[in-house]
Amino acid sequence: MGLGGGPGEYADYEWFRLEDVPAAEVVRTGPDPLSDALRELVAGYPVWAGQGATRVLLVDLDNLRAGPARLRARLAVVLDLARQADRVSLAGQVGAVARSRPWLEEFADRAQPVPDGADVADLALLAAARKVPDPVEFVVVSNDGIFADLAERGDLTLLSPGTSALSDRLYGAASLLVDLAALEAEAAASLVRR
C-alpha cells in the first residue's frame, strides 16, 4: 500500500491480456534467446543441495507476473527445475495459471488455479509440501514469507522474482537466494552485447 501517491504494490508487475496468451504449439516454435540466457545463468547456481532428499519445487505463479517475453523466460527456468525435481506443485489465481500454461509444457496440467484471495495459492502449495515425507529439500519460486517455515524441514532455496518485494522472514530462512529479476537484467544485457 502506497502513501502520499507513491507507487502501489503492483507497480513492478507487468500484465498482458488473457486473449493474448499464445497457443502452446505456437510457444514451442522458434528460438528464445532471453529464455536460453536466463536458464544458463540460473543453472550456474547449486539450487538443489544434492544430499539424497526428495526434491520439491513449489511455484507461486501469482509472483511471476510479467509481460510475455519475461514470463516465457521465467517459466523456462521453472520448467528446467521441474524436470530436475521429484515433486512439482504450481498454483496461482486463474489468470496467472492461464498465462503460464502455454510455457509449462508437460507440467501445464499441474498448474492449479485457485480462487482470488490473499495467500490462497501459497496455502495450496504448502498443503502439497506437507504430503512429502522427510528428508526433503525445497526450491520455492515466490517472495512470500509464509514459505519460511519450510526451512525447518530441510534446505530451502529461494528463487525470488525480485528481491525488492521479498519478505524479510523468507530471506532470513533461505539456504540460498537466487534473484531472478537481477539475472533477467543480466541476461538481457548479455544479449545486447552480442
Short mmCIF file of C-alpha atoms in Angstrom, two decimals:
data_model
loop_
_atom_site.label_atom_id
_atom_site.label_comp_id
_atom_site.label_asym_id
_atom_site.label_seq_id
_atom_site.Cartn_x
_atom_site.Cartn_y
_atom_site.Cartn_z
CA MET A 1 0.00 0.00 0.00
CA GLY A 2 1.47 3.33 -1.01
CA LEU A 3 1.12 6.53 0.97
CA GLY A 4 1.19 10.02 -0.45
CA GLY A 5 0.62 8.98 -4.07
CA GLY A 6 3.65 6.67 -4.29
CA PRO A 7 3.65 3.54 -6.41
CA GLY A 8 1.39 0.72 -5.27
CA GLU A 9 2.43 -2.85 -4.57
CA TYR A 10 1.77 -3.92 -8.18
CA ALA A 11 3.88 -1.18 -9.81
CA ASP A 12 6.69 -3.61 -10.67
CA TYR A 13 4.39 -6.14 -12.30
CA GLU A 14 3.65 -6.35 -15.99
CA TRP A 15 0.43 -7.78 -17.32
CA PHE A 16 -0.95 -8.96 -20.60
CA ARG A 17 -4.48 -9.80 -21.57
CA LEU A 18 -5.62 -13.41 -21.41
CA GLU A 19 -6.80 -13.03 -25.01
CA ASP A 20 -3.14 -12.52 -25.96
CA VAL A 21 -1.95 -15.81 -24.43
CA PRO A 22 -0.40 -17.82 -27.26
CA ALA A 23 -1.38 -21.39 -28.01
CA ALA A 24 1.07 -24.00 -26.68
CA GLU A 25 2.01 -25.11 -30.20
CA VAL A 26 2.97 -21.52 -31.08
CA VAL A 27 5.11 -21.20 -27.95
CA ARG A 28 7.23 -24.24 -28.81
CA THR A 29 8.32 -22.89 -32.20
CA GLY A 30 11.41 -20.83 -32.71
CA PRO A 31 14.39 -19.97 -30.52
CA ASP A 32 14.09 -17.70 -27.49
CA PRO A 33 17.45 -16.06 -26.69
CA LEU A 34 16.28 -14.42 -23.42
CA SER A 35 14.98 -17.73 -22.06
CA ASP A 36 18.19 -19.51 -23.06
CA ALA A 37 20.39 -16.84 -21.45
CA LEU A 38 18.36 -16.81 -18.21
CA ARG A 39 18.30 -20.60 -17.98
CA GLU A 40 22.08 -20.69 -18.37
CA LEU A 41 22.59 -18.15 -15.58
CA VAL A 42 20.29 -19.96 -13.14
CA ALA A 43 21.96 -23.28 -13.99
CA GLY A 44 25.16 -21.84 -12.50
CA TYR A 45 23.64 -21.91 -9.01
CA PRO A 46 23.54 -25.04 -6.83
CA VAL A 47 19.78 -24.80 -6.32
CA TRP A 48 19.49 -28.43 -5.21
CA ALA A 49 21.55 -29.42 -2.19
CA GLY A 50 22.04 -32.91 -3.63
CA GLN A 51 22.05 -34.82 -0.33
CA GLY A 52 19.60 -37.61 -1.20
CA ALA A 53 16.50 -35.76 -0.03
CA THR A 54 13.28 -35.61 -2.07
CA ARG A 55 13.50 -32.57 -4.35
CA VAL A 56 10.32 -30.48 -4.15
CA LEU A 57 9.64 -27.50 -6.39
CA LEU A 58 6.91 -25.07 -5.28
CA VAL A 59 5.98 -22.30 -7.72
CA ASP A 60 3.70 -19.41 -6.82
CA LEU A 61 2.57 -18.36 -10.30
CA ASP A 62 1.00 -15.21 -8.85
CA ASN A 63 4.53 -13.96 -8.06
CA LEU A 64 5.79 -14.48 -11.63
CA ARG A 65 3.71 -11.70 -13.19
CA ALA A 66 5.47 -10.29 -16.22
CA GLY A 67 4.92 -9.43 -19.85
CA PRO A 68 5.01 -12.29 -22.38
CA ALA A 69 8.77 -12.26 -23.12
CA ARG A 70 9.84 -12.10 -19.47
CA LEU A 71 7.19 -14.59 -18.36
CA ARG A 72 8.35 -17.03 -21.04
CA ALA A 73 11.95 -16.73 -19.81
CA ARG A 74 10.94 -17.14 -16.16
CA LEU A 75 8.86 -20.20 -16.95
CA ALA A 76 11.71 -21.71 -18.98
CA VAL A 77 13.68 -21.69 -15.72
CA VAL A 78 10.72 -23.19 -13.85
CA LEU A 79 10.48 -25.90 -16.50
CA ASP A 80 14.18 -26.78 -16.10
CA LEU A 81 13.79 -27.02 -12.32
CA ALA A 82 10.57 -29.03 -12.61
CA ARG A 83 12.36 -31.60 -14.77
CA GLN A 84 15.03 -31.95 -12.05
CA ALA A 85 12.55 -32.21 -9.15
CA ASP A 86 10.95 -35.30 -7.66
CA ARG A 87 7.72 -33.44 -6.82
CA VAL A 88 6.34 -30.32 -8.51
CA SER A 89 3.48 -28.09 -7.37
CA LEU A 90 2.40 -24.94 -9.19
CA ALA A 91 -0.51 -22.75 -8.11
CA GLY A 92 -1.91 -19.32 -8.80
CA GLN A 93 -5.06 -17.38 -9.44
CA VAL A 94 -6.97 -18.25 -12.59
CA GLY A 95 -5.39 -15.55 -14.75
CA ALA A 96 -1.84 -16.33 -13.64
CA VAL A 97 -2.35 -20.02 -14.40
CA ALA A 98 -3.87 -19.30 -17.83
CA ARG A 99 -0.96 -17.00 -18.74
CA SER A 100 1.60 -19.60 -17.59
CA ARG A 101 0.25 -22.83 -19.03
CA PRO A 102 1.46 -22.38 -22.63
CA TRP A 103 5.08 -22.34 -21.42
CA LEU A 104 4.83 -25.16 -18.88
CA GLU A 105 4.80 -27.97 -21.45
CA GLU A 106 4.37 -31.36 -19.72
CA PHE A 107 3.73 -29.62 -16.37
CA ALA A 108 0.86 -27.45 -17.65
CA ASP A 109 -1.82 -29.71 -16.20
CA ARG A 110 -0.20 -29.50 -12.76
CA ALA A 111 -0.74 -25.73 -12.56
CA GLN A 112 -3.56 -25.47 -10.01
CA PRO A 113 -5.91 -22.49 -10.37
CA VAL A 114 -7.13 -21.16 -7.04
CA PRO A 115 -9.83 -18.60 -6.16
CA ASP A 116 -8.89 -14.97 -5.69
CA GLY A 117 -7.73 -14.08 -2.23
CA ALA A 118 -4.66 -13.45 -0.13
CA ASP A 119 -2.35 -16.45 0.30
CA VAL A 120 -4.72 -18.93 -1.40
CA ALA A 121 -2.03 -20.15 -3.84
CA ASP A 122 0.54 -20.19 -1.02
CA LEU A 123 -1.69 -22.37 1.13
CA ALA A 124 -2.28 -24.79 -1.76
CA LEU A 125 1.49 -25.10 -2.25
CA LEU A 126 2.11 -25.62 1.46
CA ALA A 127 -0.56 -28.33 1.55
CA ALA A 128 1.28 -30.13 -1.26
CA ALA A 129 4.59 -29.75 0.61
CA ARG A 130 3.10 -31.31 3.77
CA LYS A 131 2.34 -34.50 1.82
CA VAL A 132 6.02 -35.15 1.08
CA PRO A 133 7.79 -37.19 3.79
CA ASP A 134 11.19 -36.17 5.13
CA PRO A 135 14.02 -35.99 4.19
CA VAL A 136 13.12 -33.22 1.80
CA GLU A 137 14.62 -30.12 0.20
CA PHE A 138 12.67 -27.27 -1.33
CA VAL A 139 13.12 -24.84 -4.18
CA VAL A 140 10.47 -22.14 -3.83
CA VAL A 141 9.65 -19.60 -6.53
CA SER A 142 7.98 -16.84 -4.53
CA ASN A 143 8.58 -13.80 -2.33
CA ASP A 144 6.05 -14.65 0.35
CA GLY A 145 7.12 -15.08 3.97
CA ILE A 146 4.62 -17.89 4.50
CA PHE A 147 7.17 -20.31 2.99
CA ALA A 148 9.86 -19.56 5.60
CA ASP A 149 8.79 -22.43 7.86
CA LEU A 150 9.81 -24.93 5.18
CA ALA A 151 13.42 -24.32 6.23
CA GLU A 152 12.69 -26.30 9.39
CA ARG A 153 12.30 -29.43 7.24
CA GLY A 154 15.41 -29.15 5.06
CA ASP A 155 17.35 -26.96 2.67
CA LEU A 156 15.31 -24.09 1.28
CA THR A 157 16.45 -22.47 -1.94
CA LEU A 158 14.56 -19.35 -2.87
CA LEU A 159 14.19 -18.22 -6.47
CA SER A 160 12.91 -14.69 -5.92
CA PRO A 161 11.01 -12.98 -8.75
CA GLY A 162 12.53 -9.73 -7.44
CA THR A 163 14.14 -9.09 -4.09
CA SER A 164 12.58 -5.62 -3.80
CA ALA A 165 9.34 -7.41 -2.83
CA LEU A 166 10.97 -10.22 -0.85
CA SER A 167 9.71 -10.96 2.64
CA ASP A 168 12.40 -10.40 5.30
CA ARG A 169 11.29 -13.58 7.03
CA LEU A 170 11.75 -15.67 3.88
CA TYR A 171 15.09 -14.00 3.15
CA GLY A 172 16.33 -14.98 6.60
CA ALA A 173 15.17 -18.60 6.24
CA ALA A 174 16.59 -19.36 2.79
CA SER A 175 19.72 -21.51 2.50
CA LEU A 176 20.33 -19.97 -0.94
CA LEU A 177 18.77 -16.92 -2.58
CA VAL A 178 18.71 -16.52 -6.37
CA ASP A 179 17.44 -13.13 -7.55
CA LEU A 180 15.60 -13.96 -10.75
CA ALA A 181 14.95 -10.31 -11.66
CA ALA A 182 18.66 -9.43 -11.36
CA LEU A 183 19.61 -12.43 -13.50
CA GLU A 184 16.95 -11.43 -16.02
CA ALA A 185 18.57 -7.99 -16.35
CA GLU A 186 21.99 -9.63 -16.72
CA ALA A 187 20.66 -12.00 -19.39
CA ALA A 188 19.07 -9.13 -21.34
CA ALA A 189 22.30 -7.11 -21.13
CA SER A 190 24.34 -10.07 -22.41
CA LEU A 191 22.07 -10.29 -25.46
CA VAL A 192 22.58 -6.59 -26.23
CA ARG A 193 26.38 -7.06 -26.09
CA ARG A 194 26.29 -9.91 -28.63
#
